[in-house]
C-alpha positions as a printed NumPy array, in Angstrom:
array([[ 208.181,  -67.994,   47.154],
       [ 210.541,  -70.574,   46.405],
       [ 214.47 ,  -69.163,   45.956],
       [ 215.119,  -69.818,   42.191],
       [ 218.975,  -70.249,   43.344],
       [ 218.194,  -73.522,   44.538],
       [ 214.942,  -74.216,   43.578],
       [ 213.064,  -75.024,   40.309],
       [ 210.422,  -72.757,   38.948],
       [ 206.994,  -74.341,   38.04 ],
       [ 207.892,  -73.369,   34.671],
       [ 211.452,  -75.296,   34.849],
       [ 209.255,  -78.335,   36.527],
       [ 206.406,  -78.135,   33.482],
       [ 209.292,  -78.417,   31.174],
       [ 211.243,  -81.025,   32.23 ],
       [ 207.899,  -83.515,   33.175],
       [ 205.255,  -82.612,   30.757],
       [ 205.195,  -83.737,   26.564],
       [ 204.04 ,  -80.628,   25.26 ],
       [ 205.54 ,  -77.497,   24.085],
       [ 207.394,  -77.029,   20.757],
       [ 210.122,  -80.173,   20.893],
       [ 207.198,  -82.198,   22.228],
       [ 207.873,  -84.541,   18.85 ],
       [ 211.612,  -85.348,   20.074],
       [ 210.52 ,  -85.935,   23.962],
       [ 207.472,  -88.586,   22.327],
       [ 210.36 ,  -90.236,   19.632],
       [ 212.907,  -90.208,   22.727],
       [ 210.464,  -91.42 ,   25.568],
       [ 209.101,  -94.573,   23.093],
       [ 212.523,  -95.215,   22.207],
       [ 214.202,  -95.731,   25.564],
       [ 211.161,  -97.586,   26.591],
       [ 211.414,  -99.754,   24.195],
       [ 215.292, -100.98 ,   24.288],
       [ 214.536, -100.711,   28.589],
       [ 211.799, -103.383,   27.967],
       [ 214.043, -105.385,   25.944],
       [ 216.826, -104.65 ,   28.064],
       [ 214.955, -105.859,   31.237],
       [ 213.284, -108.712,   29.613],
       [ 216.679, -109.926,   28.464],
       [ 218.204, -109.633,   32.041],
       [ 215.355, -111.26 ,   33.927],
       [ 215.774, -114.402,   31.544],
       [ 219.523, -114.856,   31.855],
       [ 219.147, -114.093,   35.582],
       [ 221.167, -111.045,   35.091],
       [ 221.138, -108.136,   38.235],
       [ 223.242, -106.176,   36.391],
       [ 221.621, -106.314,   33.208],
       [ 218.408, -106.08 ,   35.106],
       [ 219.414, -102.311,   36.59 ],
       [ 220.959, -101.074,   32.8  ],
       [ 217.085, -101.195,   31.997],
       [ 215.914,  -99.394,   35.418],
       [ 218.124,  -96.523,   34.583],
       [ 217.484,  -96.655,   30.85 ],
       [ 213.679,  -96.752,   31.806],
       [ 211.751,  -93.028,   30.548],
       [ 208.424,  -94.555,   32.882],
       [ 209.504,  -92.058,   35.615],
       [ 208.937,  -88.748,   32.989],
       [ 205.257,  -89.271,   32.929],
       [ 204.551,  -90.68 ,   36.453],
       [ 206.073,  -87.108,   37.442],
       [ 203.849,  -85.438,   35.306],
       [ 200.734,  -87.405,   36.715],
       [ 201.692,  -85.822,   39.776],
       [ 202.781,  -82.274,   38.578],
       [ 199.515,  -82.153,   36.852],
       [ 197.634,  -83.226,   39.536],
       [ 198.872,  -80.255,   41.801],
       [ 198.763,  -77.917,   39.555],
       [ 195.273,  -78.522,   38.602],
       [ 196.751,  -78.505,   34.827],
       [ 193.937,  -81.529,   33.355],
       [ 195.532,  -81.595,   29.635],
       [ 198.886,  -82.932,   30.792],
       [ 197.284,  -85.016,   33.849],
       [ 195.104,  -87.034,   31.24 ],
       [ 198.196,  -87.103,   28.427],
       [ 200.625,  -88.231,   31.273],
       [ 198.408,  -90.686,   32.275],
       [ 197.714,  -92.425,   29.284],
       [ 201.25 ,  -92.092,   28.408],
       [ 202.131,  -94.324,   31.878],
       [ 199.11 ,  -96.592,   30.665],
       [ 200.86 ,  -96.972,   27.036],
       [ 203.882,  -97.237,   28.464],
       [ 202.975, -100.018,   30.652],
       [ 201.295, -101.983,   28.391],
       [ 204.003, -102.149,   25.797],
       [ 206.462, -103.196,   28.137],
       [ 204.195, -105.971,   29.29 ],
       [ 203.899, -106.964,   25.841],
       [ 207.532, -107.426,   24.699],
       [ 208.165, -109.065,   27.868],
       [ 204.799, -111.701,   26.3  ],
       [ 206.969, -111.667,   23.283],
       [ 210.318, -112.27 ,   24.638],
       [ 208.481, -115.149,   26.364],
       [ 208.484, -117.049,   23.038],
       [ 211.524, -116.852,   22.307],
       [ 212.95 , -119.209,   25.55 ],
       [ 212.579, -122.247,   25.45 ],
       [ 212.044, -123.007,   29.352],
       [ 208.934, -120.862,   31.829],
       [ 210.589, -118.031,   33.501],
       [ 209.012, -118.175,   36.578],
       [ 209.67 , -117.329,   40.107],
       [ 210.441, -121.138,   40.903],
       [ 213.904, -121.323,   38.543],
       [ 214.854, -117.267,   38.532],
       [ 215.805, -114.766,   41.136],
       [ 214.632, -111.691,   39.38 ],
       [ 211.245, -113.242,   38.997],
       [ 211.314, -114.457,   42.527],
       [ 211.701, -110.586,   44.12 ],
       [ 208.955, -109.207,   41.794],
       [ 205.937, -111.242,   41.738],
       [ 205.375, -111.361,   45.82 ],
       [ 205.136, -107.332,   46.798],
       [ 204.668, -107.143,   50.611],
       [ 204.087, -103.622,   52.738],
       [ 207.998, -103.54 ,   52.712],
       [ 207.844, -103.048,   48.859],
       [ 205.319,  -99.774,   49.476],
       [ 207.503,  -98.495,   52.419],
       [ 210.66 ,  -98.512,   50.108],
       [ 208.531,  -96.975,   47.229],
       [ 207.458,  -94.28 ,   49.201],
       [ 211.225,  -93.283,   50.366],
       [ 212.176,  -93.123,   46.763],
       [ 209.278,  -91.319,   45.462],
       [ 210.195,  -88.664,   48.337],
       [ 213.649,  -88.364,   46.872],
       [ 212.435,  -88.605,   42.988],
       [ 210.206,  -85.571,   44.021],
       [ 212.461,  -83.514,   45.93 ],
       [ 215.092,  -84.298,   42.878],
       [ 212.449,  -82.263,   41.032],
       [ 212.118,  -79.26 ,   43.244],
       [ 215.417,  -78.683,   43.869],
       [ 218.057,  -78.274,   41.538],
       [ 220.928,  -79.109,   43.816],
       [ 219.829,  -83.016,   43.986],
       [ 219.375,  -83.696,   40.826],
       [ 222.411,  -85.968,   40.574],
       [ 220.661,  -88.312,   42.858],
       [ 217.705,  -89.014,   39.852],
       [ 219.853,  -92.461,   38.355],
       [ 219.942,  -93.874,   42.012],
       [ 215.845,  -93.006,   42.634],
       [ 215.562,  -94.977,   38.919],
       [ 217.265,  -98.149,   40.45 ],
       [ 215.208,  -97.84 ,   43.333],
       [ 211.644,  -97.623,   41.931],
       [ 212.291, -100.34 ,   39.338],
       [ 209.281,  -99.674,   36.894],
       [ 209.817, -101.598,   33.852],
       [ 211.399, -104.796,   35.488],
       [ 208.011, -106.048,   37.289],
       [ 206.092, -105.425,   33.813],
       [ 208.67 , -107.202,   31.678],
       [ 208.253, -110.01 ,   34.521],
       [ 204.693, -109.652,   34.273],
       [ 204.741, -110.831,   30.663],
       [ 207.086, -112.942,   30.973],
       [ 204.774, -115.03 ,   33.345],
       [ 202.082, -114.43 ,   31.812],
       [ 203.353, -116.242,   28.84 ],
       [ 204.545, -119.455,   30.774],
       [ 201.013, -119.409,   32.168],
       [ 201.494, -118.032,   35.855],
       [ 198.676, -115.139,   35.791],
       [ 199.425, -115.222,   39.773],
       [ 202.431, -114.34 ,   39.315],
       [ 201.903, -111.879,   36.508],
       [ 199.53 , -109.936,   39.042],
       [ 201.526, -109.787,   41.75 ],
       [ 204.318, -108.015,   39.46 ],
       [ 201.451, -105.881,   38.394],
       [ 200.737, -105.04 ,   41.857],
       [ 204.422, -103.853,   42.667],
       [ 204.162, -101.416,   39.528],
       [ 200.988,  -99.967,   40.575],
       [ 202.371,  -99.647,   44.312],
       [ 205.387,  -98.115,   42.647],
       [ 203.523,  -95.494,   40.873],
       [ 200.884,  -95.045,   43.446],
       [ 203.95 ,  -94.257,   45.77 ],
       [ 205.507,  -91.501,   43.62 ],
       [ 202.352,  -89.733,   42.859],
       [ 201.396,  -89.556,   46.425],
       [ 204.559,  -88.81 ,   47.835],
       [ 204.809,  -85.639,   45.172],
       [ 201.791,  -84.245,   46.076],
       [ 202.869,  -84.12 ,   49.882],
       [ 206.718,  -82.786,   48.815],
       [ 205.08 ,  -80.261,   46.381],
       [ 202.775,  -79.09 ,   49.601],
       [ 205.507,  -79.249,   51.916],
       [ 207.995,  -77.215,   49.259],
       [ 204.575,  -74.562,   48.803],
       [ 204.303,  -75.394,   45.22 ],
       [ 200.748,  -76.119,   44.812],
       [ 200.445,  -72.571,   46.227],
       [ 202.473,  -70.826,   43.854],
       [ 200.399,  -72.674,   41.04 ],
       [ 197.046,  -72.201,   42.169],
       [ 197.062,  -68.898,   44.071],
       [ 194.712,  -66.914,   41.667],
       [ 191.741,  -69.438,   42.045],
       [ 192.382,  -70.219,   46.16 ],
       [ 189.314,  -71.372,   46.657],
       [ 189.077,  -73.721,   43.443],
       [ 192.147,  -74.856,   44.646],
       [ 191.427,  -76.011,   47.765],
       [ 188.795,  -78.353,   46.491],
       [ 190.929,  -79.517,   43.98 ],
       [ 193.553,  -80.602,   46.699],
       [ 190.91 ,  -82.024,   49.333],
       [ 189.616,  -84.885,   45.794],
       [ 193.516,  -85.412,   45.424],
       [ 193.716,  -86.125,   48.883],
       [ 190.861,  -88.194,   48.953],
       [ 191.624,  -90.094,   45.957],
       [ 195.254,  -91.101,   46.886],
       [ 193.826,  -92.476,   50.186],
       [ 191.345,  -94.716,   48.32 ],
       [ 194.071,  -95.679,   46.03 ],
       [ 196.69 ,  -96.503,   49.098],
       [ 193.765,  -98.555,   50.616],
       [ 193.262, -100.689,   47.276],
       [ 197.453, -101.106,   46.983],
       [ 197.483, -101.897,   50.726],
       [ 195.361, -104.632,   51.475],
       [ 196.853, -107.109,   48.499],
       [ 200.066, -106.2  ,   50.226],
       [ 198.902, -106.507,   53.897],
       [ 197.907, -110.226,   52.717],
       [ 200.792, -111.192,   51.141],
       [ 203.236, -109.95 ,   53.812],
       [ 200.976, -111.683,   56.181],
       [ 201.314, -115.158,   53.641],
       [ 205.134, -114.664,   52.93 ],
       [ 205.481, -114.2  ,   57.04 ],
       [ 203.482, -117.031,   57.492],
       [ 205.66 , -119.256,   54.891],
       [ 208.908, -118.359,   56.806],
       [ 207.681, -118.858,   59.696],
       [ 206.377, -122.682,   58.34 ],
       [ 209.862, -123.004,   56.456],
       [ 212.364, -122.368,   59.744],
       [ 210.278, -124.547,   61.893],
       [ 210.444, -127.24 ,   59.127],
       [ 214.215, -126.417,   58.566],
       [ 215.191, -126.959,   62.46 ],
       [ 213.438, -130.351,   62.367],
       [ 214.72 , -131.884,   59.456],
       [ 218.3  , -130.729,   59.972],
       [ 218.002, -132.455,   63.404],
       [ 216.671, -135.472,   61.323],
       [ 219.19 , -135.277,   58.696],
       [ 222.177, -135.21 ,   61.415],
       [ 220.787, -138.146,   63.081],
       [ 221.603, -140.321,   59.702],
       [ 224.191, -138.368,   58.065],
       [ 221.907, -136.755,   55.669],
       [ 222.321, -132.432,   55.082],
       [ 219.244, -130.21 ,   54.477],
       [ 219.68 , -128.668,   51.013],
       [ 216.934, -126.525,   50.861],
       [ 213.512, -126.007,   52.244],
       [ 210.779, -123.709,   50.217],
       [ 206.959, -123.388,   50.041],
       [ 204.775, -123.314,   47.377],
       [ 201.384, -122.651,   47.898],
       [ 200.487, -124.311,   51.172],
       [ 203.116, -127.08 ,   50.096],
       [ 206.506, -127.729,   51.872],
       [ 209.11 , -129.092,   49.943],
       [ 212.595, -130.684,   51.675],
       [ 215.612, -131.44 ,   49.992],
       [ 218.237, -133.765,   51.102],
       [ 221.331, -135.192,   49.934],
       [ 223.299, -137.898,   51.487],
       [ 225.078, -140.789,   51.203],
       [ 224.075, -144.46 ,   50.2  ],
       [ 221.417, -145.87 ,   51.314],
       [ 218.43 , -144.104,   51.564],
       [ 217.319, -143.112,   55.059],
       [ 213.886, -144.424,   55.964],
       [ 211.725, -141.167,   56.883],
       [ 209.032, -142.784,   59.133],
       [ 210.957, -140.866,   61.99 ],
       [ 211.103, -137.29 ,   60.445],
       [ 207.317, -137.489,   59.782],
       [ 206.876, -138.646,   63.497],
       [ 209.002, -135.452,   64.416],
       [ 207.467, -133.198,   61.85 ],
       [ 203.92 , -134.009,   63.564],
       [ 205.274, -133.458,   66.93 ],
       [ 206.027, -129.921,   66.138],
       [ 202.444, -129.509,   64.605],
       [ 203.76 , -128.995,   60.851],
       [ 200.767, -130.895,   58.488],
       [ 202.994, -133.626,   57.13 ],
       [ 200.051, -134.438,   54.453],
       [ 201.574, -130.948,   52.529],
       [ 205.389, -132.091,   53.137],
       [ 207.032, -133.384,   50.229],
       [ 210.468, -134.811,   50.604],
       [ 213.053, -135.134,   48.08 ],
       [ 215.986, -137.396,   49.416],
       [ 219.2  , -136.746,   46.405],
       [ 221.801, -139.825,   47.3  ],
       [ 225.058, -138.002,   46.998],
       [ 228.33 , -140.379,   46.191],
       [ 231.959, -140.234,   45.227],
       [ 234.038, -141.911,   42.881],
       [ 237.927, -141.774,   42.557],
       [ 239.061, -141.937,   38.792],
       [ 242.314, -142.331,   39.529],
       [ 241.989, -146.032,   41.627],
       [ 239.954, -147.408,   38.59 ]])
């Protein structure tokens, strides 16, 4: 039995996850509210580029209430709340997408990952992106349990950023990047999957789904063995996507430094710097800035093929950089 000192009663957990009970009309009002002015919030931020702006909406964000109370209800075998949590994650998600679309119409330029930093760290999730979702959703989880980390909830909202990736994702969906718009959709989804699965192992671990389910044992165990079951399945789908585009993004950095050692060797050997080196797709793009005239880059092709780098994908973009002293004219 779990030492009410320290620890949170199921009751004090139903309360403080779940939308029902008698104020269950000021937790709806509040939850829609905040997720509305987060979306905004976020949408904003990601469009002017803004971290800090970006992280006011992650711990203005209400997502976390329900995703908790998908995994409450799932241990405690409670379906009412497990289906209204769930759809309330769904809603959730969908309206935030949605003003992010609408925000979209509003700027004049694409927000893509291309031209913005926030879009950039959203819309490629690799396994690194699951492994830091899962050490928040242990801390999120715990934060429930116990009462004497409960301080520690506005640092686990940073963390899991929920509402950033689906602002992004309609953002890019609107300037016409659904690749982009699915990959944000994938870091939600691993986000969520994360703190459900993690919460079902804490709330095992902290003898929770015990306490709850003790008068039907048997019933219970069942119960836990299709929870178990289904979270693997669901890791599995979340996993793959992100196996494959940790293997890509490991692939592209891999393709960028070799490309970046050559053509700085190149650039020296005229006076030329390397600006910046990025892929897109299977395309390599170089930038180089230099002085008058324009090098002739028959030799940095020759060296680009010697180090096995397909220079039919390598596009280079030579900037002519000069100087000129206002005060002698």
């Amino acid at each position: 039995m779990l030492d009410e000192a320290r620890f949170n009663t199921v009751a004090n957990m139903r309360a403080s996850v779940f939308f029902d009970g008698p104020d269950v009309r000021s937790r709806y009002s509040r939850f829609w509210m905040l997720l509305v002015l987060s979306a905004f919030i976020a949408s904003a931020g990601i469009v002017g580029d803004s971290t800090a702006t970006v992280i006011g909406a992650m711990i203005v964000a209400p997502l976390m209430t329900p995703i908790m109370g998908t995994m409450l209800a799932t241990v405690i075998g409670d379906r009412a709340n497990l289906i209204r949590s769930l759809l309330l994650v769904v809603a959730g998600a969908a309206t935030a997408v949605a003003i992010g679309y609408a925000v979209g119409f509003l700027v004049v330029n694409d927000v893509l990952a291309d031209t913005n930093a926030q879009v950039s760290a959203r819309v490629t999730p690799g396994l690194i992106d699951l492994l830091a979702a899962l050490g928040t959703g242990v801390v999120g989880s715990v934060a429930l349990v116990r009462k004497d980390i409960s301080d520690t909830l506005p640092g686990v909202a940073i963390a899991i950023s929920l509402v950033p990736p689906l602002a992004v994702a309609g953002l890019t969906l609107e300037s016409g990047s659904v690749a982009q718009s699915l990959g944000a959709l994938l870091l939600f989804v691993t986000n969520v999957v994360a703190i459900i699965g993690t919460g079902v192992v804490v709330m095992s671990v902290y003898g929770v789904t015990r306490l709850a389910r003790e008068p039907l044992a048997g019933e219970a165990h069942r119960g836990m063995g299709r929870t178990v079951a289904l979270l693997t399945v669901m890791f599995v789908v979340i996993g793959v996507p992100l196996a494959i585009s940790s293997i890509g993004i490991s692939a592209r950095a891999i393709v960028e430094q070799g490309v970046h050692r050559v053509a700085e060797t190149w650039a020296q050997s005229v006076g030329w710097e390397v600006d910046t080196v990025s892929t897109r797709d299977a395309d390599v793009y170089i930038r180089l800035e230099g002085p008058l005239p324009v090098p002739d880059t028959a030799a940095l092709k020759a060296q680009l093929d010697a180090a096995g780098i397909d220079t039919s994908r390598v596009t280079v973009n030579l900037v002519p950089v000069y100087s000129v002293k206002l005060s002698t004219q």
